[in-house]
Amino acid sequence: MAVPKRKYPKARQGKRRSHDHLVLTGLVPCPQCHNMRRPHHVCPVCGTFRGRTVIEQKAPKKKEA
């Protein structure tokens, strides 16, 4: 089995791992409801995409007292 010849510094390990971080996706405002959504995706709040209603949203349930 292969074994490293010497212990490499933590700086080299950090430089190698510097690109392993998560990247936040860019968000754009929805033209209908102005909530933030992912580009090229259906708005999860109002259900519109390219000016058309793609997903019918359910009305919020009202609690009876």
CSV table of N, CA and C in Angstrom, one decimal:
chain,number,residue,atom,x,y,z
A,1,MET,N,0.8,-1.2,0.0
A,1,MET,CA,0.0,0.0,0.0
A,1,MET,C,0.9,1.2,0.0
A,2,ALA,N,0.5,2.3,-0.7
A,2,ALA,CA,1.3,3.5,-0.8
A,2,ALA,C,1.2,4.3,0.4
A,3,VAL,N,2.3,4.8,0.9
A,3,VAL,CA,2.4,5.6,2.1
A,3,VAL,C,3.1,6.9,1.8
A,4,PRO,N,2.7,8.1,2.2
A,4,PRO,CA,3.4,9.3,1.9
A,4,PRO,C,4.8,9.3,2.6
A,5,LYS,N,5.8,9.9,1.9
A,5,LYS,CA,7.1,9.9,2.4
A,5,LYS,C,7.3,10.9,3.5
A,6,ARG,N,6.6,12.0,3.5
A,6,ARG,CA,6.7,13.0,4.6
A,6,ARG,C,5.4,13.6,4.8
A,7,LYS,N,5.3,14.3,6.0
A,7,LYS,CA,4.1,15.0,6.4
A,7,LYS,C,4.1,16.3,5.7
A,8,TYR,N,3.0,16.6,5.0
A,8,TYR,CA,3.0,17.9,4.3
A,8,TYR,C,2.3,19.0,5.2
A,9,PRO,N,2.7,20.2,5.1
A,9,PRO,CA,2.2,21.3,6.0
A,9,PRO,C,0.7,21.5,5.8
A,10,LYS,N,0.1,22.1,6.9
A,10,LYS,CA,-1.3,22.4,6.9
A,10,LYS,C,-1.6,23.5,5.9
A,11,ALA,N,-0.6,24.3,5.6
A,11,ALA,CA,-0.9,25.4,4.6
A,11,ALA,C,-1.1,24.7,3.2
A,12,ARG,N,-0.4,23.7,2.9
A,12,ARG,CA,-0.6,23.0,1.6
A,12,ARG,C,-2.0,22.4,1.5
A,13,GLN,N,-2.4,21.8,2.7
A,13,GLN,CA,-3.7,21.2,2.7
A,13,GLN,C,-4.8,22.3,2.6
A,14,GLY,N,-4.6,23.4,3.2
A,14,GLY,CA,-5.6,24.5,3.2
A,14,GLY,C,-5.7,25.1,1.8
A,15,LYS,N,-4.5,25.2,1.1
A,15,LYS,CA,-4.5,25.7,-0.3
A,15,LYS,C,-5.3,24.7,-1.2
A,16,ARG,N,-5.1,23.5,-1.0
A,16,ARG,CA,-5.8,22.5,-1.8
A,16,ARG,C,-7.3,22.5,-1.6
A,17,ARG,N,-7.7,22.7,-0.3
A,17,ARG,CA,-9.1,22.7,0.0
A,17,ARG,C,-9.8,24.1,-0.1
A,18,SER,N,-9.1,25.1,-0.6
A,18,SER,CA,-9.6,26.4,-0.6
A,18,SER,C,-10.8,26.5,-1.6
A,19,HIS,N,-10.9,25.6,-2.6
A,19,HIS,CA,-11.9,25.7,-3.6
A,19,HIS,C,-13.1,24.7,-3.3
A,20,ASP,N,-13.1,24.1,-2.1
A,20,ASP,CA,-14.1,23.1,-1.8
A,20,ASP,C,-15.3,23.7,-1.1
A,21,HIS,N,-15.4,25.0,-0.9
A,21,HIS,CA,-16.5,25.7,-0.2
A,21,HIS,C,-17.8,25.7,-1.1
A,22,LEU,N,-18.9,25.8,-0.4
A,22,LEU,CA,-20.2,25.9,-1.1
A,22,LEU,C,-20.4,27.3,-1.7
A,23,VAL,N,-21.0,27.4,-2.8
A,23,VAL,CA,-21.2,28.7,-3.5
A,23,VAL,C,-22.7,28.9,-3.5
A,24,LEU,N,-23.1,30.1,-3.0
A,24,LEU,CA,-24.5,30.5,-3.0
A,24,LEU,C,-25.0,30.7,-4.4
A,25,THR,N,-26.2,30.2,-4.7
A,25,THR,CA,-26.8,30.4,-6.0
A,25,THR,C,-27.3,31.9,-6.1
A,26,GLY,N,-27.2,32.4,-7.3
A,26,GLY,CA,-27.7,33.8,-7.5
A,26,GLY,C,-29.2,33.8,-7.5
A,27,LEU,N,-29.8,34.8,-6.8
A,27,LEU,CA,-31.2,34.9,-6.8
A,27,LEU,C,-31.7,36.1,-7.5
A,28,VAL,N,-32.8,36.1,-8.1
A,28,VAL,CA,-33.4,37.2,-8.8
A,28,VAL,C,-34.8,37.5,-8.3
A,29,PRO,N,-35.3,38.7,-8.3
A,29,PRO,CA,-36.7,39.0,-7.9
A,29,PRO,C,-37.7,38.5,-8.9
A,30,CYS,N,-38.8,37.9,-8.4
A,30,CYS,CA,-39.9,37.5,-9.3
A,30,CYS,C,-40.6,38.7,-9.8
A,31,PRO,N,-40.9,38.8,-11.1
A,31,PRO,CA,-41.6,40.0,-11.6
A,31,PRO,C,-43.0,40.2,-11.1
A,32,GLN,N,-43.6,39.0,-10.7
A,32,GLN,CA,-45.0,39.1,-10.3
A,32,GLN,C,-45.1,39.5,-8.8
A,33,CYS,N,-44.5,38.7,-7.9
A,33,CYS,CA,-44.7,38.9,-6.5
A,33,CYS,C,-43.5,39.6,-5.8
A,34,HIS,N,-42.4,39.8,-6.5
A,34,HIS,CA,-41.2,40.5,-6.1
A,34,HIS,C,-40.5,39.7,-4.9
A,35,ASN,N,-40.7,38.4,-4.8
A,35,ASN,CA,-40.0,37.6,-3.8
A,35,ASN,C,-38.7,37.1,-4.6
A,36,MET,N,-37.7,36.7,-3.8
A,36,MET,CA,-36.5,36.2,-4.5
A,36,MET,C,-36.7,34.7,-4.9
A,37,ARG,N,-36.2,34.4,-6.1
A,37,ARG,CA,-36.4,33.1,-6.6
A,37,ARG,C,-35.1,32.7,-7.4
A,38,ARG,N,-34.9,31.4,-7.7
A,38,ARG,CA,-33.8,31.0,-8.5
A,38,ARG,C,-34.0,31.4,-9.9
A,39,PRO,N,-33.0,31.8,-10.7
A,39,PRO,CA,-33.2,32.1,-12.1
A,39,PRO,C,-33.6,30.9,-12.9
A,40,HIS,N,-34.4,31.0,-13.9
A,40,HIS,CA,-34.9,29.9,-14.8
A,40,HIS,C,-35.7,28.8,-14.0
A,41,HIS,N,-36.3,29.2,-12.9
A,41,HIS,CA,-37.1,28.3,-12.1
A,41,HIS,C,-38.4,28.9,-11.8
A,42,VAL,N,-39.4,28.1,-11.5
A,42,VAL,CA,-40.8,28.6,-11.2
A,42,VAL,C,-40.7,29.2,-9.8
A,43,CYS,N,-41.4,30.3,-9.6
A,43,CYS,CA,-41.4,31.0,-8.4
A,43,CYS,C,-42.2,30.1,-7.3
A,44,PRO,N,-41.5,29.8,-6.2
A,44,PRO,CA,-42.2,29.0,-5.2
A,44,PRO,C,-43.4,29.6,-4.5
A,45,VAL,N,-43.4,31.0,-4.5
A,45,VAL,CA,-44.5,31.7,-3.8
A,45,VAL,C,-45.7,31.9,-4.6
A,46,CYS,N,-45.6,32.4,-5.9
A,46,CYS,CA,-46.8,32.7,-6.7
A,46,CYS,C,-47.0,31.6,-7.8
A,47,GLY,N,-45.9,30.8,-8.1
A,47,GLY,CA,-46.1,29.7,-9.1
A,47,GLY,C,-46.1,30.2,-10.5
A,48,THR,N,-45.4,31.3,-10.8
A,48,THR,CA,-45.4,31.8,-12.2
A,48,THR,C,-44.0,31.6,-12.8
A,49,PHE,N,-44.0,31.5,-14.1
A,49,PHE,CA,-42.7,31.3,-14.8
A,49,PHE,C,-42.9,31.9,-16.2
A,50,ARG,N,-42.1,32.9,-16.5
A,50,ARG,CA,-42.2,33.6,-17.8
A,50,ARG,C,-43.5,34.3,-18.0
A,51,GLY,N,-44.1,34.8,-17.0
A,51,GLY,CA,-45.4,35.5,-17.1
A,51,GLY,C,-46.6,34.6,-17.1
A,52,ARG,N,-46.5,33.3,-17.0
A,52,ARG,CA,-47.6,32.4,-17.0
A,52,ARG,C,-47.7,31.7,-15.7
A,53,THR,N,-48.9,31.4,-15.2
A,53,THR,CA,-49.1,30.7,-14.0
A,53,THR,C,-48.9,29.2,-14.3
A,54,VAL,N,-47.9,28.6,-13.7
A,54,VAL,CA,-47.6,27.2,-14.0
A,54,VAL,C,-48.1,26.3,-12.9
A,55,ILE,N,-48.0,26.8,-11.7
A,55,ILE,CA,-48.5,26.0,-10.5
A,55,ILE,C,-49.6,26.8,-9.9
A,56,GLU,N,-50.8,26.1,-9.7
A,56,GLU,CA,-51.9,26.8,-9.0
A,56,GLU,C,-51.6,26.7,-7.5
A,57,GLN,N,-51.6,27.9,-6.8
A,57,GLN,CA,-51.3,28.0,-5.4
A,57,GLN,C,-52.6,27.8,-4.6
A,58,LYS,N,-52.5,27.0,-3.5
A,58,LYS,CA,-53.6,26.8,-2.7
A,58,LYS,C,-53.9,28.1,-1.8
A,59,ALA,N,-55.1,28.3,-1.5
A,59,ALA,CA,-55.5,29.5,-0.7
A,59,ALA,C,-55.1,29.1,0.8
A,60,PRO,N,-54.6,30.0,1.6
A,60,PRO,CA,-54.2,29.7,3.0
A,60,PRO,C,-55.5,29.3,3.8
A,61,LYS,N,-55.3,28.3,4.6
A,61,LYS,CA,-56.4,27.8,5.4
A,61,LYS,C,-56.6,28.7,6.6
A,62,LYS,N,-57.9,29.0,6.8
A,62,LYS,CA,-58.3,29.9,7.9
A,62,LYS,C,-58.7,29.0,9.1
A,63,LYS,N,-58.2,29.3,10.3
A,63,LYS,CA,-58.5,28.5,11.5
A,63,LYS,C,-59.8,29.1,12.0
A,64,GLU,N,-60.7,28.1,12.4
A,64,GLU,CA,-62.0,28.5,13.0
A,64,GLU,C,-61.8,28.5,14.5
A,65,ALA,N,-62.4,29.5,15.1
A,65,ALA,CA,-62.3,29.6,16.6
A,65,ALA,C,-63.3,28.8,17.3
